[in-house]
XYZ file of C-alpha atoms in Angstrom:
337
model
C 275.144 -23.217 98.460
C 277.286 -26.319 99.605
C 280.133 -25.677 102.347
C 281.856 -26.636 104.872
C 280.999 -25.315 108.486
C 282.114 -25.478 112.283
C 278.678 -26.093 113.801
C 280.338 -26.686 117.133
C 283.932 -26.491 118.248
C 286.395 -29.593 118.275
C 287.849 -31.919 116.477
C 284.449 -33.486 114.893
C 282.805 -29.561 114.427
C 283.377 -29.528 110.823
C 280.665 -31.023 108.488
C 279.047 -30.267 105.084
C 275.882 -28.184 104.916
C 273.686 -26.117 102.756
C 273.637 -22.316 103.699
C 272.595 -18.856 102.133
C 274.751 -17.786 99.529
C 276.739 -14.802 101.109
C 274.994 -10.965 101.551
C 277.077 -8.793 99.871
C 277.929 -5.253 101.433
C 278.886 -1.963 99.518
C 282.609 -2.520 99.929
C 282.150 -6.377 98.968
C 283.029 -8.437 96.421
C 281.412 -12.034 95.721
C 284.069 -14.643 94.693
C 282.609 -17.847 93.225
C 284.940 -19.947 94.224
C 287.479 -21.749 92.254
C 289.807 -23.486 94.992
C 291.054 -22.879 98.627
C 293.906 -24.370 100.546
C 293.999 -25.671 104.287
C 296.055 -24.162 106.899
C 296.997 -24.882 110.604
C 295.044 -21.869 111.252
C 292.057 -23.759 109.858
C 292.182 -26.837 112.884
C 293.088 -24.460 115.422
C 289.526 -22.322 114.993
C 287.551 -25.242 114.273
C 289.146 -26.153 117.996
C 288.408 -23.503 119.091
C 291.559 -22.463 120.139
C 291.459 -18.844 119.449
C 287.634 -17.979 120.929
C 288.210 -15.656 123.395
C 289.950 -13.695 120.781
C 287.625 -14.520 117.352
C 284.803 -14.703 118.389
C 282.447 -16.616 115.583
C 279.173 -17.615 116.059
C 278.498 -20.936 115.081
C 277.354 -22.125 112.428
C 280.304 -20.765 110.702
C 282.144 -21.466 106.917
C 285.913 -22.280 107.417
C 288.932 -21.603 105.424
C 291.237 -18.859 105.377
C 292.726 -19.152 101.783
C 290.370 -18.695 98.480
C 290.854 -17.982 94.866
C 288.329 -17.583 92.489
C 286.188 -15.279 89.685
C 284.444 -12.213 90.712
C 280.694 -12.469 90.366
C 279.326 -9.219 91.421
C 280.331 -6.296 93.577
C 279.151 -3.575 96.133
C 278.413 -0.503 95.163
C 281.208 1.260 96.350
C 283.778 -0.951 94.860
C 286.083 0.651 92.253
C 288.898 -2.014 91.465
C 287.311 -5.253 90.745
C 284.653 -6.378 87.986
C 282.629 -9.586 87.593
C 284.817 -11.506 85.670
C 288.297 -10.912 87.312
C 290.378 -13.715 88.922
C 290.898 -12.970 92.184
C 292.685 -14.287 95.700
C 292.584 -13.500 99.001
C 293.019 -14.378 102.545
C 289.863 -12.941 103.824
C 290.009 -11.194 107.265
C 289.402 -12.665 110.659
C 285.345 -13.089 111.213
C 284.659 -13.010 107.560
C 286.515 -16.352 106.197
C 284.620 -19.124 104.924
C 286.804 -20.196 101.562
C 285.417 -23.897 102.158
C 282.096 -22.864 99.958
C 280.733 -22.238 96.605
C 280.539 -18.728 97.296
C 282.184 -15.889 99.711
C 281.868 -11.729 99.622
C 285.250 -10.435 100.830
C 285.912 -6.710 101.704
C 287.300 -5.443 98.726
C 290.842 -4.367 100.603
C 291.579 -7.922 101.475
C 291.241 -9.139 97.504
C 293.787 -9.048 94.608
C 294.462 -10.175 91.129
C 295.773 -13.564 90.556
C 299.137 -13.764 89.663
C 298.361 -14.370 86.280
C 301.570 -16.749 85.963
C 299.154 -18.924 88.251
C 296.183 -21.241 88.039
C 293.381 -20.560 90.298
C 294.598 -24.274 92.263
C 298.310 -23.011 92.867
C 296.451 -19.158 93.589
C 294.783 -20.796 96.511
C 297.774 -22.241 98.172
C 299.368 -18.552 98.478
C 297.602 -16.114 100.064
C 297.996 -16.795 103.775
C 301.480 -17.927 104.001
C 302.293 -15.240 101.229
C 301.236 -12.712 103.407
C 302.726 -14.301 106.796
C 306.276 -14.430 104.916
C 305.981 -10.863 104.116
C 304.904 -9.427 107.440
C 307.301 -11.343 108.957
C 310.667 -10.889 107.017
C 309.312 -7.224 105.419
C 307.500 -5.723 108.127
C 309.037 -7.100 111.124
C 311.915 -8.089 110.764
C 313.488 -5.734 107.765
C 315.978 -8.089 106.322
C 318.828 -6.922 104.740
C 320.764 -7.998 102.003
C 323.825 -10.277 104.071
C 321.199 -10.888 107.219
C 320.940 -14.446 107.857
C 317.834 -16.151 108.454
C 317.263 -19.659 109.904
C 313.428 -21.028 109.171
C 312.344 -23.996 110.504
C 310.448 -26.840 108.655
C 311.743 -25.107 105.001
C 309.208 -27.684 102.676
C 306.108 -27.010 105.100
C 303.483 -24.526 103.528
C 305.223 -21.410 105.315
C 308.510 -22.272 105.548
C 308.771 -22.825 101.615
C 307.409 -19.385 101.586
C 309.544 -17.630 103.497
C 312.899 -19.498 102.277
C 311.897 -17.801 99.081
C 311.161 -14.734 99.812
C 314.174 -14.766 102.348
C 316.508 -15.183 99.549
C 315.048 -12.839 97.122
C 315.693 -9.945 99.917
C 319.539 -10.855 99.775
C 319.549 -13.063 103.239
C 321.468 -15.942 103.615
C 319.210 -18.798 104.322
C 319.502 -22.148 106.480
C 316.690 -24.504 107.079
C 315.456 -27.440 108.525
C 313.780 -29.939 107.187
C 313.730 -33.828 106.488
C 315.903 -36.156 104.598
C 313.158 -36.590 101.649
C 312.538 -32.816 101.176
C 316.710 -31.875 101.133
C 316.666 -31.034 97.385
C 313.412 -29.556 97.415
C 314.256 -26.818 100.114
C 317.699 -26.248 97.982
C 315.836 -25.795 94.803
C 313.843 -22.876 96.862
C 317.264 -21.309 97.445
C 318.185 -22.020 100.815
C 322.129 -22.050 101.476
C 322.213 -24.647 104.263
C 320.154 -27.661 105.171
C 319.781 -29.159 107.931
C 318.196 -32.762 108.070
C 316.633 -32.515 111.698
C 315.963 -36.444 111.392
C 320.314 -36.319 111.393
C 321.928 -33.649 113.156
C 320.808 -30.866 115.561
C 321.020 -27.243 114.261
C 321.365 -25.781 117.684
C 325.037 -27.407 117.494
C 326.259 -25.824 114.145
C 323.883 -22.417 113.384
C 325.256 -19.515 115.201
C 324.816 -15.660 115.087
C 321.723 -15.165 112.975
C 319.456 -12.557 112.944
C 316.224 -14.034 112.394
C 314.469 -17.408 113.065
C 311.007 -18.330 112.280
C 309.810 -20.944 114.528
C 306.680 -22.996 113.531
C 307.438 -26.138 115.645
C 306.957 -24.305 118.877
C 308.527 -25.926 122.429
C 311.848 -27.472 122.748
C 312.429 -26.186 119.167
C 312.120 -23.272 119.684
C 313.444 -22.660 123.422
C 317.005 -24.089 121.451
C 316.016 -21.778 118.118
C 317.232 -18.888 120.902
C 320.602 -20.199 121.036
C 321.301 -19.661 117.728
C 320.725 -16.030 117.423
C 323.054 -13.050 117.569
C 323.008 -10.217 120.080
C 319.611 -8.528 119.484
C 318.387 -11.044 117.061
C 314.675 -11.894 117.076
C 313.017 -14.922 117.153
C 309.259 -15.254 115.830
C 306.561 -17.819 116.563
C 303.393 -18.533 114.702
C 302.389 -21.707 117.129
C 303.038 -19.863 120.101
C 303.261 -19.087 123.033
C 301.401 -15.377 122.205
C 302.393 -12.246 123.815
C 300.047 -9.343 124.622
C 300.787 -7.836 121.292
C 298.351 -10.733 119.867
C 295.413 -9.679 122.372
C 296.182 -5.885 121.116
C 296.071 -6.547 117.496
C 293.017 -8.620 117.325
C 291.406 -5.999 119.575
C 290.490 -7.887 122.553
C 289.341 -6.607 125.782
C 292.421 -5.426 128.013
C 292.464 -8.082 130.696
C 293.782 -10.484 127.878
C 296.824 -8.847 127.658
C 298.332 -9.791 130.824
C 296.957 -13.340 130.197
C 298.536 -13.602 127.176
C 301.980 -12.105 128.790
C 301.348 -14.694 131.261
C 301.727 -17.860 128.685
C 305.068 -16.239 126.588
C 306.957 -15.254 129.928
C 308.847 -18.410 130.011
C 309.979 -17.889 126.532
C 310.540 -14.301 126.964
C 312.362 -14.610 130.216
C 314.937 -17.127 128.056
C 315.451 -14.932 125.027
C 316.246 -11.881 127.704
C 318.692 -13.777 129.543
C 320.470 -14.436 126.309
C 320.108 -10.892 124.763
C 317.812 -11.901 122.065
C 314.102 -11.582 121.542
C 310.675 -13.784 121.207
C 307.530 -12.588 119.372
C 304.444 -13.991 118.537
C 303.039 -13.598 115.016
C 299.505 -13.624 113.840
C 299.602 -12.775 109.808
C 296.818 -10.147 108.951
C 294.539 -9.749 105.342
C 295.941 -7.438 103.477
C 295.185 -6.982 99.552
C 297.890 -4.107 98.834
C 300.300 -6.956 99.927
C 299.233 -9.621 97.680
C 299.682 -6.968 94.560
C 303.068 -6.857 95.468
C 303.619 -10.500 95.934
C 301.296 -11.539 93.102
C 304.064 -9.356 90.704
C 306.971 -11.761 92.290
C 305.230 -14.914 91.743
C 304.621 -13.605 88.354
C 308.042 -12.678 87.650
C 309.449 -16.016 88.880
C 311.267 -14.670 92.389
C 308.509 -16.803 94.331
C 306.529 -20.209 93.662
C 304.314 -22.271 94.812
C 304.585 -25.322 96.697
C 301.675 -28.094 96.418
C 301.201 -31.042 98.259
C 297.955 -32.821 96.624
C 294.632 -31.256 95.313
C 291.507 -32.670 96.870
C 288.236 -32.217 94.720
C 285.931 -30.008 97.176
C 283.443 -33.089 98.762
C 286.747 -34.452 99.916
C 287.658 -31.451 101.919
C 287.090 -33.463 105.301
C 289.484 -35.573 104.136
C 291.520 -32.538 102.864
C 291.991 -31.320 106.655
C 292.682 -35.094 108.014
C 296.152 -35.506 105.320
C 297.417 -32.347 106.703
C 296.414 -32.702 110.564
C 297.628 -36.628 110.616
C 301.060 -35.233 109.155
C 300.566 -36.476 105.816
C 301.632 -33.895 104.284
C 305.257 -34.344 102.204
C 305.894 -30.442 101.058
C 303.737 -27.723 100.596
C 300.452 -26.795 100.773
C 297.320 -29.108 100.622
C 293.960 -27.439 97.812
C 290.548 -28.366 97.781
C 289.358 -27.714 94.325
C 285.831 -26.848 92.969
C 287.184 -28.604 89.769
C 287.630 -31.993 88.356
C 291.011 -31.860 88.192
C 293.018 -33.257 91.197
C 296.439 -34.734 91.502
């Protein structure tokens, strides 16, 4: 089958290749795969950034987001049948959406919405899941909590304004000047045009931010949180928690301690808190948010839609910040936009 594979780690790792269609196991289902989406995640394995932690053994298949149709399934799989429409955000070590094919443990799979074509599908699993974990599992927002999220028309952040809303929160973002009515369509109460003004300077007392700009940004994203409230990263710096979840060897932990303490050592002085986040698969979840894109609560956001031999060029638009709102799909179909 065709796909796209890290053969060695960097920036020029990634190249098209033939390889075995996918074994399937007993608890597997094959997806023929209709489209898949890129994510951050995507340039920071094919880096290698994570390697001490996932630890893939070249050559691998990239991509972290896939929809698709169900082509046959393990033996001990129960709720799936060739046929169904499917997505998923398979777990760490066994991605590989950029391919004609990929078997996916059969806990990490869904339904599609079935408001949703298999294109818009693609673009949700991964930040879907991130929003929830973050703002459902973490975080437990309340109706009346307010929530500040950074870059509100990015992939994520258009996520989690959503689904930050739809749990009662009050909402402020960032974002720039072109994506202002965008972000407010998504519900959030305040915007703040970071090209304009500075939200450390008029945000005060909330209870959660989500930081996916990482440095400065987020040292100031502190200063706008109340007593106790928390502050999450997905770009980092990573805490010993990360080392724990992904299961890596002990030593890491202190390591990882070692990079956050800066961070950590800020947020205590003020009263508040820093945590990394690293989203995990999780099927059961995408049930649940596959019913609220269906019933209208969430959406998607899309950027462009690459036809699949373009997915080099797929991974450049969104790494060279070309990227105006949203999420950016590589599609097995004809259709692009």
């Amino acid at each position: 089958m065709k796909a796209f594979v890290v053969e060695k780690y960097g920036k020029d790792g990634l190249s098209a290749a033939d390889v075995p269609e996918p074994t399937v196991g007993d608890r597997d289902v094959l997806v023929k795969v209709s489209a898949a989406s890129i994510n951050p995640l995507d340039k920071m394995v094919r880096n290698g950034e994570f390697k001490q932690l996932l630890k893939y053994k070249a050559p691998f298949v990239l991509g972290h987001d896939v929809a698709g149709v169900v082509t046959r399934v393990g033996s001990a799989v129960r709720d799936f049948k060739v046929g169904d429409e499917v997505y998923a955000r398979p777990r760490d070590l066994r991605i590989g959406g950029f391919a004609e094919f990929i078997a996916i443990d059969q806990d990490d799979v869904a339904p599609k919405p079935t408001s949703l074509t298999l294109e818009e599908a693609a673009a949700v699993p991964l930040v879907a899941l991130a929003a929830w974990q973050i703002l459902v599992d973490r975080a437990r927002v309340k109706p009346g909590q307010k929530v500040l999220v950074h870059a509100g028309a990015g992939g994520l952040g258009s996520t989690v304004v959503q689904l930050a809303k739809h749990l009662g929160a009050t909402v402020a973002t960032t974002t720039g000047t072109a994506t202002e009515e965008l972000v407010r369509s998504l519900g959030a109460d305040i915007v703040i045009d970071y090209t304009r003004e500075d939200f450390s300077k008029v945000l005060s007392g909330y209870d959660l931010v989500l930081d996916s700009v990482g440095g400065a940004n987020l040292e100031k994203s502190l200063t706008v949180l109340k007593p106790g409230g928390l502050a999450v990263g997905v770009v980092g710096p990573p805490d010993a928690a990360f080392a724990k979840q992904l299961g890596a060897p002990s030593f890491l932990g202190p390591i990882m301690n070692t990079l956050s303490r800066k961070i950590r050592k800020q947020a205590k002085a003020l009263g508040v808190r820093y945590q990394f986040f690293f989203m995990q698969a999780d099927g059961s979840q995408l049930r649940k948010l596959g019913a609220l894109y269906d019933g209208g609560q969430l959406r998607p956001v899309i950027d462009q839609v690459f036809p699949f031999d373009r997915t080099l060029e797929a991974m450049a638009h969104v790494e060279q910040g070309r990227t105006k709102a949203g999420k950016v799909v590589v599609s097995m179909g004809s259709d692009t936009r």
